[in-house]
Short mmCIF file of C-alpha atoms in Angstrom, two decimals:
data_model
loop_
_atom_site.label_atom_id
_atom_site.label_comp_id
_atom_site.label_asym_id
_atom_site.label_seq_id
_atom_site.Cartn_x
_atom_site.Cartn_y
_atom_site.Cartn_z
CA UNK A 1 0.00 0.00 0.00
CA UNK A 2 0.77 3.41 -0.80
CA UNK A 3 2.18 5.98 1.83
CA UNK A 4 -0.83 8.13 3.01
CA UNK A 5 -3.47 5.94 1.39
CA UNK A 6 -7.00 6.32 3.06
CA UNK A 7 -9.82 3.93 2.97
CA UNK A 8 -12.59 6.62 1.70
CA UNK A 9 -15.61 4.31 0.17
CA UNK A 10 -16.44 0.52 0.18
CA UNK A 11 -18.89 -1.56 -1.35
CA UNK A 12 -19.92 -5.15 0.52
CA UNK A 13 -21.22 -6.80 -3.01
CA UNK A 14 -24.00 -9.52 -1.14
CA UNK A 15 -25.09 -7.21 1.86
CA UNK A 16 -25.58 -4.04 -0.28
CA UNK A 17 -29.36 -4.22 -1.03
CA UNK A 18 -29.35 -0.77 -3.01
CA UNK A 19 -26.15 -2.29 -5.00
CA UNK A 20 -27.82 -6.00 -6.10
CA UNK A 21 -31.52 -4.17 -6.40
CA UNK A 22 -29.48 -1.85 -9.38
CA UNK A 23 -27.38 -4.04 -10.65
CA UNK A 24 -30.70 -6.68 -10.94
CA UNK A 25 -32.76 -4.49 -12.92
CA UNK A 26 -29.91 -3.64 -15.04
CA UNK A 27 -29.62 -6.93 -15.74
CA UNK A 28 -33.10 -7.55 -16.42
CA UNK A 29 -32.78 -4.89 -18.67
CA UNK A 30 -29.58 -5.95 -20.91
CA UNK A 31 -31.39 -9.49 -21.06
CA UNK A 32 -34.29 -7.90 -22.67
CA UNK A 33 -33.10 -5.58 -25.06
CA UNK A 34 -30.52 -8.94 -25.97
CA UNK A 35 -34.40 -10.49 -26.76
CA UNK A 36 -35.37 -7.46 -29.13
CA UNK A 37 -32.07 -7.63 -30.96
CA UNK A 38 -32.35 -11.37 -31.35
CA UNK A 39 -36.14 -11.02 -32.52
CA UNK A 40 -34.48 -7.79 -35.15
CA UNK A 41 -32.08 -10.30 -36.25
CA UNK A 42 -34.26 -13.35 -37.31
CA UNK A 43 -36.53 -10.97 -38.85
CA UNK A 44 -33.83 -9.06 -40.80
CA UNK A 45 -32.06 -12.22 -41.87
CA UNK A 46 -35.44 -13.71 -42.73
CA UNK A 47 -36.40 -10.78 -45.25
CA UNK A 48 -32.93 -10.33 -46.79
CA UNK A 49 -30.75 -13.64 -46.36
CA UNK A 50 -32.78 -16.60 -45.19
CA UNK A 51 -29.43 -19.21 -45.89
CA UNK A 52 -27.66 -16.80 -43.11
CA UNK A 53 -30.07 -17.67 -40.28
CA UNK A 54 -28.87 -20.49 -37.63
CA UNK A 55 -30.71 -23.74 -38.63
CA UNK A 56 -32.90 -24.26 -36.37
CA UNK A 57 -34.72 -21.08 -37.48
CA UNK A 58 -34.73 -21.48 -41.17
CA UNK A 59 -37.95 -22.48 -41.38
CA UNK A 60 -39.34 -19.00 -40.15
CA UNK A 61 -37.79 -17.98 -43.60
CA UNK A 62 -39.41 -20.65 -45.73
CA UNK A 63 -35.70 -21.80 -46.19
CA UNK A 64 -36.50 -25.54 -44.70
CA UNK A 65 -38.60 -27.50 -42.54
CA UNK A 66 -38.70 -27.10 -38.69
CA UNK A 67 -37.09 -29.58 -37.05
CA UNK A 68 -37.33 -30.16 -33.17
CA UNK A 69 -34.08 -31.72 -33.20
CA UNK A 70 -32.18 -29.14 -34.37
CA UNK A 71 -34.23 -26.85 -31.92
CA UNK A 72 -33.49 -28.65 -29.13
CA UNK A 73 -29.68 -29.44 -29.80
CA UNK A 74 -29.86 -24.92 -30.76
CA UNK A 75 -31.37 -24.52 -26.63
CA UNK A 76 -29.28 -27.08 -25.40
CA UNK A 77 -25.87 -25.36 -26.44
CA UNK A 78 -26.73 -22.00 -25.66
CA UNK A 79 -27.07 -23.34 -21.69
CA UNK A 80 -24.08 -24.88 -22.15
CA UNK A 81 -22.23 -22.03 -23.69
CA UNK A 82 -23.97 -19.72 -20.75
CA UNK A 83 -22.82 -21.45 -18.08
CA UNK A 84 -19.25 -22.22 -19.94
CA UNK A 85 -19.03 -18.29 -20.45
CA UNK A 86 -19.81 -17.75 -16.82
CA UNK A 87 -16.45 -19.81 -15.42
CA UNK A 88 -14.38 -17.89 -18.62
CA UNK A 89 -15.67 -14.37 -17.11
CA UNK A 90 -13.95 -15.30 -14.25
CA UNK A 91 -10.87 -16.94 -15.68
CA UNK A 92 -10.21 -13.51 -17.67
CA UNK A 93 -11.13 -11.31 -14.53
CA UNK A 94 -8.58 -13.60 -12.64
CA UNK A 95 -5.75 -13.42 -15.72
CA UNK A 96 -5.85 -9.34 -15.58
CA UNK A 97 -5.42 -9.87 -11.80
CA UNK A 98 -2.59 -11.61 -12.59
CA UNK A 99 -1.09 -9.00 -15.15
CA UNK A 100 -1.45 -6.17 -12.96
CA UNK A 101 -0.39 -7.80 -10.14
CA UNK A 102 3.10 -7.85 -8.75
CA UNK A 103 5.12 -11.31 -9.19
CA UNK A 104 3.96 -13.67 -6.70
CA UNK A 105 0.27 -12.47 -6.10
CA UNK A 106 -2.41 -14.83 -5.13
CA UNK A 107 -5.61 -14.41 -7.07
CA UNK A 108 -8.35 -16.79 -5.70
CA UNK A 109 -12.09 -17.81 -6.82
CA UNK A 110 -14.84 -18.46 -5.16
CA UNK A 111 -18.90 -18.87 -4.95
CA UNK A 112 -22.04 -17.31 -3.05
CA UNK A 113 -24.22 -19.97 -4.02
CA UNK A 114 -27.49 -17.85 -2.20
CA UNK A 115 -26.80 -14.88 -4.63
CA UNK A 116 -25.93 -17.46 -7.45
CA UNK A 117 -22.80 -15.36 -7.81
CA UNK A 118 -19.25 -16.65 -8.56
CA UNK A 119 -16.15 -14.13 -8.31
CA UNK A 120 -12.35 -13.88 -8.51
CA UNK A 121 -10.55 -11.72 -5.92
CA UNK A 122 -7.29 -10.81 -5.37
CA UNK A 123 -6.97 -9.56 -1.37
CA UNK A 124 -4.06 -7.16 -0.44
CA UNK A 125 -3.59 -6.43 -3.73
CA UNK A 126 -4.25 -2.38 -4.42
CA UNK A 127 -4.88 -1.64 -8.00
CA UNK A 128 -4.98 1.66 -9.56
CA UNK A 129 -8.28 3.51 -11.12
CA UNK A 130 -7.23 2.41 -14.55
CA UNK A 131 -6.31 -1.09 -13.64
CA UNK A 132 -8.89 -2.05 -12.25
CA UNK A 133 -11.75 -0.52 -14.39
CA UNK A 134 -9.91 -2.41 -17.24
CA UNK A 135 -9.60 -5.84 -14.97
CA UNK A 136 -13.50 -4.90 -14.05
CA UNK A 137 -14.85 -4.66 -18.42
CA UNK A 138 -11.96 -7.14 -19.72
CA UNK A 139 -14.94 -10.40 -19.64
CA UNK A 140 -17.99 -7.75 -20.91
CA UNK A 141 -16.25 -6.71 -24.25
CA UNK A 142 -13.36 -9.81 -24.49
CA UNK A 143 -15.84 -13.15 -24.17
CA UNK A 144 -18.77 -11.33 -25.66
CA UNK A 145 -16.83 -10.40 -28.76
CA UNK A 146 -15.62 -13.89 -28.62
CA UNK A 147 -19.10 -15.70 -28.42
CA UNK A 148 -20.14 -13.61 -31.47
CA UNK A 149 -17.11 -13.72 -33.64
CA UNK A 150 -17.49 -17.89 -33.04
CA UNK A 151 -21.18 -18.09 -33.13
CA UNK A 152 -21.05 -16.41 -36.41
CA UNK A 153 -18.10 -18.27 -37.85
CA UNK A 154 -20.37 -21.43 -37.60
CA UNK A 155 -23.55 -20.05 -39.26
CA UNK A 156 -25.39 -19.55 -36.32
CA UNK A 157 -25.52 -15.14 -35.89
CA UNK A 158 -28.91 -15.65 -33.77
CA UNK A 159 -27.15 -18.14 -31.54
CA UNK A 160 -24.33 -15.42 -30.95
CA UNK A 161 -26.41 -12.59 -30.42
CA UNK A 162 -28.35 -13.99 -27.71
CA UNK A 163 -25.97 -15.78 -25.87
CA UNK A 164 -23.59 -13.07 -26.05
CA UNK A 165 -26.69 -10.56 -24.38
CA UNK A 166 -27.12 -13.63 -21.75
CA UNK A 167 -23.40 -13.04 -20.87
CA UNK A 168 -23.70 -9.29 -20.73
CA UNK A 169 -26.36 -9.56 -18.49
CA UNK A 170 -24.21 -11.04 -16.03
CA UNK A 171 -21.69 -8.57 -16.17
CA UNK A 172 -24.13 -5.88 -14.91
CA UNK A 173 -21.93 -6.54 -11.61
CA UNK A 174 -19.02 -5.28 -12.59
CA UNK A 175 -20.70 -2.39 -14.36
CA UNK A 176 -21.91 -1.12 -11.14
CA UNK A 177 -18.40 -1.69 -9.63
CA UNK A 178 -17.14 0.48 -13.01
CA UNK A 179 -20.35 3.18 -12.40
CA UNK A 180 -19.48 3.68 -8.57
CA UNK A 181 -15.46 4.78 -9.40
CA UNK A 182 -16.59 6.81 -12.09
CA UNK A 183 -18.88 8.77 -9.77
CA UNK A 184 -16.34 9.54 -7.60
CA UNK A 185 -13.05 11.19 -8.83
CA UNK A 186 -11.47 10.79 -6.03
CA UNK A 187 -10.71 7.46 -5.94
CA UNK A 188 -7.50 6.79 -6.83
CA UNK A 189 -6.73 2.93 -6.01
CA UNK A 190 -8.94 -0.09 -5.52
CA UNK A 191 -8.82 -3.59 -3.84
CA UNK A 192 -10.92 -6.84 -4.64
CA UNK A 193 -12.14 -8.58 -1.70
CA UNK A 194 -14.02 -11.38 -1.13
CA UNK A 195 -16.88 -9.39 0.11
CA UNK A 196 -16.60 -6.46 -2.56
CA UNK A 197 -14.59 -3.85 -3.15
CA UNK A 198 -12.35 -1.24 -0.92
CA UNK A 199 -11.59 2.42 -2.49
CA UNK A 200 -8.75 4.60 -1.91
CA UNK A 201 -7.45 7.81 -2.44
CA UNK A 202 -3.99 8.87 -2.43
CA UNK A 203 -2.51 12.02 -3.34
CA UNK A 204 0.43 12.46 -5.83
CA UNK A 205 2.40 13.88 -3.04
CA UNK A 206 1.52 10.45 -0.97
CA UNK A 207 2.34 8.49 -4.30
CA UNK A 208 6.02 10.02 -3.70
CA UNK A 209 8.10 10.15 -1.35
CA UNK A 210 10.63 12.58 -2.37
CA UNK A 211 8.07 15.12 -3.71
CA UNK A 212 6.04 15.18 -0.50
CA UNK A 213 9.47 15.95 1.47
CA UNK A 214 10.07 18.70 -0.91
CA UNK A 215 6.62 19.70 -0.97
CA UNK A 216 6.83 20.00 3.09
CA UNK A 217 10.27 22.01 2.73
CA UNK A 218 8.97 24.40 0.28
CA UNK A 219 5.72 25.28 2.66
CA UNK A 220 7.25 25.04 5.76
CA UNK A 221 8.13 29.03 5.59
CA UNK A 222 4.67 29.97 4.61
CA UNK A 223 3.32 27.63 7.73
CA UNK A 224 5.37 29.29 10.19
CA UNK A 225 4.22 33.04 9.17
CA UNK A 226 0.65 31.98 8.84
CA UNK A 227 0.41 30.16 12.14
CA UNK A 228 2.62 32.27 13.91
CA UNK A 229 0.50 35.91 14.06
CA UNK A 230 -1.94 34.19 15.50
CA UNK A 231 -0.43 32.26 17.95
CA UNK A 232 1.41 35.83 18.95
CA UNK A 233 -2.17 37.31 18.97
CA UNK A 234 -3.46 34.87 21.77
CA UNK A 235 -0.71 34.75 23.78
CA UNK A 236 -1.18 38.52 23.85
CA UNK A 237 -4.44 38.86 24.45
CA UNK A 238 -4.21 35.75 27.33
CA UNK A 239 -1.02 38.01 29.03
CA UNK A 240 -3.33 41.39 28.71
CA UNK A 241 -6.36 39.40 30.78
CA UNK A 242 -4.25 37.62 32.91
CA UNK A 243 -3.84 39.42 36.84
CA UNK A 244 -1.05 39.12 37.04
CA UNK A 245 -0.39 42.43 35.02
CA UNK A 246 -1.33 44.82 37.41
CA UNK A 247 -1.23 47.67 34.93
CA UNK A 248 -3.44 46.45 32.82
CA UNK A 249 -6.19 47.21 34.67
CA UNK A 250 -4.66 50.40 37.13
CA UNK A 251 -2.94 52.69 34.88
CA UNK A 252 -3.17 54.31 31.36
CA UNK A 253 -1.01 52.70 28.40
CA UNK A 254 1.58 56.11 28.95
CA UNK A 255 1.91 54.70 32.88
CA UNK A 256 2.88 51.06 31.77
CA UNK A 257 4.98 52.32 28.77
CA UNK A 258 6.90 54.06 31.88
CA UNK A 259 6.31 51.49 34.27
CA UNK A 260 8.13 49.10 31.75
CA UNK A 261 10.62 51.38 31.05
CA UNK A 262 13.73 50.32 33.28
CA UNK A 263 15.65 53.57 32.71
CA UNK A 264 12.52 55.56 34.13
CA UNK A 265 13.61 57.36 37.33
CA UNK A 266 10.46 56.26 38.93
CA UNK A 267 11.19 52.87 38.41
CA UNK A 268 14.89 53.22 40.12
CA UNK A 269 13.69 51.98 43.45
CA UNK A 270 11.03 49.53 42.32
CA UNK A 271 11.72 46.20 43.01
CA UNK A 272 11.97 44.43 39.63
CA UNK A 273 10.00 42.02 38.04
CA UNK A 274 8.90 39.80 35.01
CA UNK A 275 6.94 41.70 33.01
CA UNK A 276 7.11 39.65 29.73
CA UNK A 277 4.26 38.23 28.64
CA UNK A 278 4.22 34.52 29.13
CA UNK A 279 3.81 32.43 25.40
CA UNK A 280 1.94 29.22 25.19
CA UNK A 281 4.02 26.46 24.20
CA UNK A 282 3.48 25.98 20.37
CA UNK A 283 3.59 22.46 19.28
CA UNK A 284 4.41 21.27 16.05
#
């Protein structure tokens, strides 16, 4: 960890009811516009290429027969390729862990089976802003572009657009993650925890070691003459109050001027005494 980093904003991923209530309807949300583009796309493909449509759907076309089989073998693969894409989101969360990380990091997995959540985290481990919002979108844009590009390399574009949205909708987590640090300019470095996430901020100055001790060196003038008319102005005004300053309260200001004045004759055969005012200790 960073010199001067403070712990300025958390979020505890499964506890978090605002977080998973967001995040949830986002979801919801992804999955259903991933329905409308999938509906676009049989319907475009239909009208304009009918051969280019996966084969189990050729038939809306008039470009074959419907066949249950193929159905059925087109449903089974894309829960398959769901659940496959769920253990790769992690697997490329857990490789830019890895990158970012210094040599001999320890990035683990692991499971809240009551959310139905799995995660990678990578504990004691601070990342910075960039880092980690790229660790955070690496799965959305890297496996999704990967389900498509192979989806559509086999004939089957419908297949790919669906289970691609599918994926996305499960990344809604991470978006939220993403959405919370860009809120908040501030944060400078974040950890991945089992639990969630911790945000930091440390200052440039924090960040270096030898430009915070010159950065001290060069103010420490300007402290001492802004601290130290005020600290004069106290200790005045506590020595003018105090009783022990019997001319405060007795005499005119000419009288103490004289009074103070040890080559006054009146003051010849007056026993002496300390009459300077009394400062505070000041501590640094």
């Amino acid at each position: 960890m960073l010199t001067g980093m403070q712990k300025i904003a958390n979020i505890h991923t499964f506890e978090d009811r605002l977080f998973l209530r967001d995040i949830s309807h986002m979801s919801l949300l992804v999955y259903m516009c991933g329905l409308a583009a999938t509906a676009a796309l049989v319907v475009t493909l239909g009208a304009l290429a009918p051969q280019a449509l996966d084969p189990a759907f050729r038939w809306i076309a008039g470009a074959g027969s419907f066949s249950l089989p193929w159905l059925a073998q087109w449903l089974c693969a894309l829960g398959v390729v769901s659940l496959a894409t769920l253990l790769v989101h992690e697997v490329v969360h857990g490789l830019f862990f890895k990158l970012f990380a210094p040599a001999g990091s320890r990035v683990t997995f692991g499971a809240n089976w009551n959310m139905g959540m799995l995660y990678t985290c990578a504990e004691g481990i601070i990342y910075t802003r960039r880092q980690y919002v790229m660790t955070l979108l690496a799965p959305s844009v890297l496996v999704s572009t990967a389900i498509l590009a192979a989806a559509c390399a086999v004939g089957n574009p419908v297949f790919g657009v669906l289970a691609a949205a599918i994926h996305l909708s499960g990344c809604t987590g991470d978006w939220g993650y993403v959405h919370k640090i860009c809120q908040n300019p501030s944060i400078t470095h974040c950890e991945d925890t089992a639990w969630g996430v911790q945000f930091y901020h440390a200052s440039a100055a924090a960040s270096d070691p030898a430009d915070a001790h010159n950065d001290s060196s060069a103010n420490a003038e300007p402290a001492a003459s802004t601290t130290g008319p005020s600290s004069t102005s106290a200790s005045s005004s506590t020595t003018a109050d105090s009783p022990s300053n019997a001319y405060a309260s007795e005499e005119s200001f000419a009288a103490q001027a004289s009074a103070l004045d040890p080559h006054c004759p009146e003051n010849a055969a007056r026993p002496t005494r300390n009459t300077a005012p009394t400062h505070p200790e000041v501590r640094s």
